[in-house]
XYZ file of N, CA and C in Angstrom:
507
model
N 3.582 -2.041 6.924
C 2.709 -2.519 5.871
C 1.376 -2.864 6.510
N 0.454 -2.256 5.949
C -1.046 -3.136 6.194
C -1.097 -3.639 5.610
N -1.980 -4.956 6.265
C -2.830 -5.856 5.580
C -3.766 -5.832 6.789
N -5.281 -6.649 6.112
C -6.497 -7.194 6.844
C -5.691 -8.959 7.876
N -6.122 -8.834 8.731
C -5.476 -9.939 9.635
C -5.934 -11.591 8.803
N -7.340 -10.892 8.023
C -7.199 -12.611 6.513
C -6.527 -12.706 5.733
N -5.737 -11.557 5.436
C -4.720 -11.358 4.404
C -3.320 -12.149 5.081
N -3.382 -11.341 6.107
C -2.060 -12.359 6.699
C -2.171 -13.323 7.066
N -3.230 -13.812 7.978
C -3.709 -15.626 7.224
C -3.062 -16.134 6.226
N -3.376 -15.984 5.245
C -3.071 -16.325 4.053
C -1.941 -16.409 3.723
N -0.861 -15.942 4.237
C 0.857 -15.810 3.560
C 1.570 -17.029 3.709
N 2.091 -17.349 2.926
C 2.867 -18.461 2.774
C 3.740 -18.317 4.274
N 4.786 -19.234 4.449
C 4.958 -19.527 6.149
C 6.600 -18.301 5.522
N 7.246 -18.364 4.402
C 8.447 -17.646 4.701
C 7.612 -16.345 4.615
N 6.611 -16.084 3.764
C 6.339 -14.104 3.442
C 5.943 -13.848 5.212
N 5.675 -15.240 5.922
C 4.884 -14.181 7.430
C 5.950 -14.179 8.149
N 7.185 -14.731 7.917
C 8.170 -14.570 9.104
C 8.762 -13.361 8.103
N 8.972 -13.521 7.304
C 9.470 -11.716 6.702
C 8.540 -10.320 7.504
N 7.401 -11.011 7.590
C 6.343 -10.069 7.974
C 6.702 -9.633 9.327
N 7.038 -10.542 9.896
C 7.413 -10.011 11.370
C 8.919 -9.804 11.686
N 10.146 -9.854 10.681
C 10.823 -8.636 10.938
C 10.368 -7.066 10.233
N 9.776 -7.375 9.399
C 9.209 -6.127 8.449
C 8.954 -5.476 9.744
N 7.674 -5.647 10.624
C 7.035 -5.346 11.828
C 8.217 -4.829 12.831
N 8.977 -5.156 12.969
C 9.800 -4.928 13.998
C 10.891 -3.603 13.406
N 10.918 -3.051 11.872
C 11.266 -2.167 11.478
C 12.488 -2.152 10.880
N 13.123 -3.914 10.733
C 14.101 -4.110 10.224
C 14.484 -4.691 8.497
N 14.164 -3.260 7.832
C 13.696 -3.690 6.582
C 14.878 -4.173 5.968
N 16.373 -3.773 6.174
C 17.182 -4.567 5.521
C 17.224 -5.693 6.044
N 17.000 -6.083 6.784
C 17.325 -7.266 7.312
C 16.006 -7.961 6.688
N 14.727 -7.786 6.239
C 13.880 -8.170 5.034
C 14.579 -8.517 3.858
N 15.274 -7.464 3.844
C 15.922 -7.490 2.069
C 17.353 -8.739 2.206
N 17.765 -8.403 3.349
C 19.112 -9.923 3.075
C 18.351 -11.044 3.212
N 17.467 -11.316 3.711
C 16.606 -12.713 3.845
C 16.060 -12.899 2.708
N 15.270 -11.944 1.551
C 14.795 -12.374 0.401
C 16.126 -12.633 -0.341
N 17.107 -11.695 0.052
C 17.975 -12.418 -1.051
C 18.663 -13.767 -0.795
N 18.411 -14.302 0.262
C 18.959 -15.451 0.587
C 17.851 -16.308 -0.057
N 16.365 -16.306 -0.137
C 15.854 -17.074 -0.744
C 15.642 -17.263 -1.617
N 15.969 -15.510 -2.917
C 15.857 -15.933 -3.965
C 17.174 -17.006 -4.512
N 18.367 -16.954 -4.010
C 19.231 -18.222 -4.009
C 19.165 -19.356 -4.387
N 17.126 -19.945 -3.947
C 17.049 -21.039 -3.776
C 15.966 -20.978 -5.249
N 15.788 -20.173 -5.655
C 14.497 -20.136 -6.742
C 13.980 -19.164 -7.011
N 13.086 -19.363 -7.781
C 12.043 -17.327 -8.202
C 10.972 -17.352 -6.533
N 10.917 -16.129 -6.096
C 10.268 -16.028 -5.024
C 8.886 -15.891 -5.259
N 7.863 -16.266 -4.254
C 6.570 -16.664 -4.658
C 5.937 -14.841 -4.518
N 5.196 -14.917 -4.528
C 4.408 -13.549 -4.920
C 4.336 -12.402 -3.544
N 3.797 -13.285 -2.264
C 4.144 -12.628 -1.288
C 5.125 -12.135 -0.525
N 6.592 -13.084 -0.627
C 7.838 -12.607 -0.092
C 8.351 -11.394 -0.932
N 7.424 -11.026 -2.484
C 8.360 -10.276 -2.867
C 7.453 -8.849 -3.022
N 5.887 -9.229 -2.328
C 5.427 -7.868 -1.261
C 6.015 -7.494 -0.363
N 5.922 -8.510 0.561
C 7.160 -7.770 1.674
C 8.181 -7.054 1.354
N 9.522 -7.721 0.520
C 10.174 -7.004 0.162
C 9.818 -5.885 -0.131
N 8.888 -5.857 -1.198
C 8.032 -4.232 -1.913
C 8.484 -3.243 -0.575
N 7.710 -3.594 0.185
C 7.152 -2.454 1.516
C 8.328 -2.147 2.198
N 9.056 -3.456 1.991
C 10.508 -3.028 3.051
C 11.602 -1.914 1.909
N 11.087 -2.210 0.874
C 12.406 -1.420 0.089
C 11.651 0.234 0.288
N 10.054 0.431 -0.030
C 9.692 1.774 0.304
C 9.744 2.033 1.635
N 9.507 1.533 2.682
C 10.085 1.715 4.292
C 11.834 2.392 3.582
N 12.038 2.158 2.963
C 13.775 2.403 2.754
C 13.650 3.672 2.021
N 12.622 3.585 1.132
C 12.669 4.722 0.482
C 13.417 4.372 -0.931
N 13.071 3.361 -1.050
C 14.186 2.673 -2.518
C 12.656 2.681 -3.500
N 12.327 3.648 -4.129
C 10.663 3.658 -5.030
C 10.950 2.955 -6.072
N 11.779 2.965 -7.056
C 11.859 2.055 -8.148
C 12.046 0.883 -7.907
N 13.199 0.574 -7.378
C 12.861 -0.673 -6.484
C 11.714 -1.479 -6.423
N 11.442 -0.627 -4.770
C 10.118 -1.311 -4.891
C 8.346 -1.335 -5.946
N 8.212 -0.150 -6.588
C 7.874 -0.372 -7.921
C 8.169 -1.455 -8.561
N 9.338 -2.201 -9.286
C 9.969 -2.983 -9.576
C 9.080 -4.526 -9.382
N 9.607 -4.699 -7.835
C 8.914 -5.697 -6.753
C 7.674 -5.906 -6.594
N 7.318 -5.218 -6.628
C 5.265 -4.905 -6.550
C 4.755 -5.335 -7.506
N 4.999 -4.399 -8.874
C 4.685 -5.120 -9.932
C 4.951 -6.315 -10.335
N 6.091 -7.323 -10.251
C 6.110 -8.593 -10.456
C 5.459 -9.453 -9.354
N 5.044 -8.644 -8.277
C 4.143 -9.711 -7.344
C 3.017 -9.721 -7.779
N 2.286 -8.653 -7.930
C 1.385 -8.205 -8.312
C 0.530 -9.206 -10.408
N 1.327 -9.272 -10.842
C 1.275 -10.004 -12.123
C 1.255 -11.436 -11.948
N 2.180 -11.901 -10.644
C 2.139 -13.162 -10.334
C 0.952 -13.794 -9.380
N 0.526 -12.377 -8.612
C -1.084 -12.300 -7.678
C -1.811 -11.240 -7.847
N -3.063 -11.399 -9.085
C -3.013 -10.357 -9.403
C -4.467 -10.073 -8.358
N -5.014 -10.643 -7.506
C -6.391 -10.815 -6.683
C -5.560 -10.993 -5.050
N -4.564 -10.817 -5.027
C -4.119 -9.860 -3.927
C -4.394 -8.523 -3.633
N -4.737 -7.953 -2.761
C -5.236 -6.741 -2.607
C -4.046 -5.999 -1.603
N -3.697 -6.935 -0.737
C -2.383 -5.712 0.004
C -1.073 -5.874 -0.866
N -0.904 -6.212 -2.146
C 0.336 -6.196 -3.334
C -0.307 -4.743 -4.043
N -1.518 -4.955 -4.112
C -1.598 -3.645 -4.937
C -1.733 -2.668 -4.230
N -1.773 -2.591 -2.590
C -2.103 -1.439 -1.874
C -0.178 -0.920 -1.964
N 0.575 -1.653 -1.487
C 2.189 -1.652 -2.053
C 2.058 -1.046 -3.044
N 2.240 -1.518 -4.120
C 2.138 -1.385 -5.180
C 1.542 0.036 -5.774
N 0.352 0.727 -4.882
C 0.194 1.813 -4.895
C 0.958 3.176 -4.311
N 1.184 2.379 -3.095
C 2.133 3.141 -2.177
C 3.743 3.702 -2.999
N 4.062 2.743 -3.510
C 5.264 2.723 -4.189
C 5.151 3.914 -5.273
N 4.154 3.568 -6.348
C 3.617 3.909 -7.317
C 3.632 5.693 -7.250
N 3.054 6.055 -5.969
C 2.676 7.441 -5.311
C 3.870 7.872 -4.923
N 4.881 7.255 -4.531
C 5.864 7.766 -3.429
C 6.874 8.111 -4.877
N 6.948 7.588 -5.913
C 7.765 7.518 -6.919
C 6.956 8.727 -7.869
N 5.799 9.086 -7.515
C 5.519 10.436 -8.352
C 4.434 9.854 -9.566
N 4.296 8.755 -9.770
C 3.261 8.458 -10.651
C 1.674 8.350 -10.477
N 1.441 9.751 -10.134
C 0.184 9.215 -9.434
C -1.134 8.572 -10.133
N -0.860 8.465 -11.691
C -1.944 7.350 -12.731
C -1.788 6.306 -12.399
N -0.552 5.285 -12.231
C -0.132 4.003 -11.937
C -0.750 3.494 -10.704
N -0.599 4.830 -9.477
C -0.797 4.636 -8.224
C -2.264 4.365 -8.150
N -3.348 5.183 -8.685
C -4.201 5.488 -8.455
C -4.881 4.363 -9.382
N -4.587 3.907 -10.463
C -4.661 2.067 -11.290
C -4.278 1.158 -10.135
N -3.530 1.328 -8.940
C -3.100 0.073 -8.080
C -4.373 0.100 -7.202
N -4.544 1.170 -6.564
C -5.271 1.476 -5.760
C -6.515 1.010 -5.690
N -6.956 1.679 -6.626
C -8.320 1.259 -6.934
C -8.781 -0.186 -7.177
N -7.085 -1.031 -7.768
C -7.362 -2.876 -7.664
C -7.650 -3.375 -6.093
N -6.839 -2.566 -5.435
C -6.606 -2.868 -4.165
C -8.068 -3.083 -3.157
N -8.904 -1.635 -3.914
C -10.150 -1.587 -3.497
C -11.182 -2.546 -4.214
N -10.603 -2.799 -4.752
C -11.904 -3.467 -5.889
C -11.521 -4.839 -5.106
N -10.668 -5.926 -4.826
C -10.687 -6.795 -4.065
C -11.152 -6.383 -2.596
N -10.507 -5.413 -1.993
C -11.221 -5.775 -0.828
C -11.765 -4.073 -0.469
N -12.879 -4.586 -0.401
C -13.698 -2.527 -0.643
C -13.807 -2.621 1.127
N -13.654 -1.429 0.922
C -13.698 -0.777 2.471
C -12.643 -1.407 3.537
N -11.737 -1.757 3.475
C -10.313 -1.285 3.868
C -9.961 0.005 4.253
N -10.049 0.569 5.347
C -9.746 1.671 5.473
C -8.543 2.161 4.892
N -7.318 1.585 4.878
C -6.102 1.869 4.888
C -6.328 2.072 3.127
N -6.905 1.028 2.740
C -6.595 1.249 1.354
C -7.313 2.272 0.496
N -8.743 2.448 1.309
C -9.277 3.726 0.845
C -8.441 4.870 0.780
N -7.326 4.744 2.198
C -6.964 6.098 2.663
C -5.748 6.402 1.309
N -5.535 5.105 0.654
C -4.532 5.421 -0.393
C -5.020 5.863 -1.436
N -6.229 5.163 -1.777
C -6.970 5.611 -2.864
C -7.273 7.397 -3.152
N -8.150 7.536 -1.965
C -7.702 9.313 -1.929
C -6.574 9.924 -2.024
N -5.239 9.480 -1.288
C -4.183 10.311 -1.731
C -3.905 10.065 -2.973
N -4.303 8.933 -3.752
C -3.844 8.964 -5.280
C -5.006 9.890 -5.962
N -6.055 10.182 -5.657
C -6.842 10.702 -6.004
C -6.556 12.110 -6.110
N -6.528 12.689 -4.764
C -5.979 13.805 -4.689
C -4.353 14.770 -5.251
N -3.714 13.331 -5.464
C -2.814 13.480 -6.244
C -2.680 13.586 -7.825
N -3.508 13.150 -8.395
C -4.211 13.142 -9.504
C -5.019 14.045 -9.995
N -5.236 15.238 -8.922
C -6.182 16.282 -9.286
C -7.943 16.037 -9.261
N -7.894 14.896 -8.715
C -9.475 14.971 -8.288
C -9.828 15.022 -7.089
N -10.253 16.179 -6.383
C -10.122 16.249 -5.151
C -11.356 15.853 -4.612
N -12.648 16.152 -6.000
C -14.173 15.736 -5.031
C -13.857 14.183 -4.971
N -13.697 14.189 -5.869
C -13.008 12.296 -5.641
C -12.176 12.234 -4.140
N -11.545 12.522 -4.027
C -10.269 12.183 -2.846
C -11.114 12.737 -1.488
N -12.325 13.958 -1.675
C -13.138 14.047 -0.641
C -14.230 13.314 -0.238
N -14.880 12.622 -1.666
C -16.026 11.899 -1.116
C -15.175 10.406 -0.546
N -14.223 9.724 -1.203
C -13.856 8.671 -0.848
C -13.466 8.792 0.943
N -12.883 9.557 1.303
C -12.639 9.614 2.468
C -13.833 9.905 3.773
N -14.631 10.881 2.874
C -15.783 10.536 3.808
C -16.530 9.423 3.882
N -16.577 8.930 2.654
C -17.743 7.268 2.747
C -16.622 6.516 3.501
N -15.265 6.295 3.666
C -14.659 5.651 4.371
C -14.452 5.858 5.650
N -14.551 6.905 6.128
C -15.015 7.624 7.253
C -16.396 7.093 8.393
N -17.522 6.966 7.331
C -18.404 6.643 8.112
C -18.074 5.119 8.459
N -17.518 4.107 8.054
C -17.628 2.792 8.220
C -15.629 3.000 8.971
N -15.365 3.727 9.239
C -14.472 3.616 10.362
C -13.641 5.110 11.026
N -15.061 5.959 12.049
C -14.540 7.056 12.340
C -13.438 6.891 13.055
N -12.977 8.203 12.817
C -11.279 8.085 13.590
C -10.244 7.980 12.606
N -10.132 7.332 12.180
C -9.053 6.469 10.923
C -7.953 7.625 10.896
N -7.031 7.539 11.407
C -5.941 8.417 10.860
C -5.768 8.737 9.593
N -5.604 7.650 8.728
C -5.127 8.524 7.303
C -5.814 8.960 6.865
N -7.527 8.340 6.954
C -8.465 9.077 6.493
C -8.933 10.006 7.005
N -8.263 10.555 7.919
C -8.806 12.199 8.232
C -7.877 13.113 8.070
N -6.911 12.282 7.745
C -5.158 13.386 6.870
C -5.539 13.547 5.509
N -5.607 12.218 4.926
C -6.395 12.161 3.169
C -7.506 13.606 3.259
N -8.806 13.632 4.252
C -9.517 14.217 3.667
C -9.154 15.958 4.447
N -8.444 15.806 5.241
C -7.529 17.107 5.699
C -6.898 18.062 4.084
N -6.321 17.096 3.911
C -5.156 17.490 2.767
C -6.305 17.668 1.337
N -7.191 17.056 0.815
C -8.284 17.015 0.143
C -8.742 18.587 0.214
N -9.324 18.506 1.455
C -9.756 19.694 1.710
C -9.581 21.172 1.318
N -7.803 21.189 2.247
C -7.128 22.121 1.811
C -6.871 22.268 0.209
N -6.904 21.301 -0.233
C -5.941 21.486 -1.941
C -7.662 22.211 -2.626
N -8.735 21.913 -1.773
C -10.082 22.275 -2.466
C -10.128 23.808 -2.228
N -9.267 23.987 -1.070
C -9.219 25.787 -0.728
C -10.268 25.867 1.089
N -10.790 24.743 0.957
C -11.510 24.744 2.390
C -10.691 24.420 3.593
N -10.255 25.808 4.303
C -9.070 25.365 5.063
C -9.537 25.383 6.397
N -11.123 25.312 6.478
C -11.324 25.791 7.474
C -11.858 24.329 7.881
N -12.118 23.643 7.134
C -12.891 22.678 7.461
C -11.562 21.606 6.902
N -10.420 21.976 6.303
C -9.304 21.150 6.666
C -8.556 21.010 8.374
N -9.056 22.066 8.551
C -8.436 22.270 10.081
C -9.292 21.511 11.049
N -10.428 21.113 10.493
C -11.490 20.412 11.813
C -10.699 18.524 11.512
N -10.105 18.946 10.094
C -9.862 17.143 10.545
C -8.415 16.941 11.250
């Protein structure tokens, strides 16, 4: 899962120790710990991002769809719930929903690379590819290199028919 290192600042003290088994790649072991806390009550908005990310790390999309969206309603000026939340959204085939998360994601925190880089694949998934190409280049200049954003505008590219200049990214 990304987040901006103020974002994780910000997490309540159980969503950051979720965060760091999340990190370590042990997403069920995310998911038995939320369920041990929902035990104790309704879970606050961020433990049940984490979860989000750990159930798509799993590959569980409705699921985490599911999860996202009720974090997301409960924080709605969170920006890495809706980058989830997009992720999910995309991975589950909806790419309108995804590309509605996305763009919240950006609208709180603009220029995020990571979240740009989602924004284009929802973009491009969506059938707008000058969209999914310019976003990746303006995100590009404010962080060359960026892996996804040179896969985003790779894949952009190609779906535009420019394979030649998909191949330079």
């Amino acid at each position: 899962m990304i987040m901006s290192p103020a974002e994780t600042q910000q997490l309540e003290p159980a969503a950051l120790a979720l965060l760091e088994i999340y990190r370590k790649g042990e997403h069920t072991a995310v998911l038995a710990e939320v369920d041990q806390q929902s035990k104790s009550g309704p879970l606050p908005p961020d433990v049940l991002g984490v979860a989000a990310a750990s159930l798509l790390a799993l590959e569980r999309g409705d699921e985490a769809v599911k999860a996202a969206r009720h974090a997301a309603a409960q924080s709605p000026r969170t920006a890495w719930i809706h980058h989830v939340l997009g992720r999910a959204e995309l991975h589950r085939g909806d790419g309108q929903k995804a590309l509605e998360a996305a763009q919240a994601a950006c609208r709180l925190m603009p220029g995020h690379p990571d979240y740009l880089a989602t924004l284009a694949a929802c973009q491009r998934e969506t059938g707008d590819l000058a969209a999914a190409v310019a976003t990746a280049r303006r995100a590009l200049a404010g962080a060359p290199g960026h892996a996804g954003l040179l896969h985003e505008l790779g894949l952009a590219l190609a779906a535009q028919g420019d394979e030649a200049g998909a191949l330079d990214q």
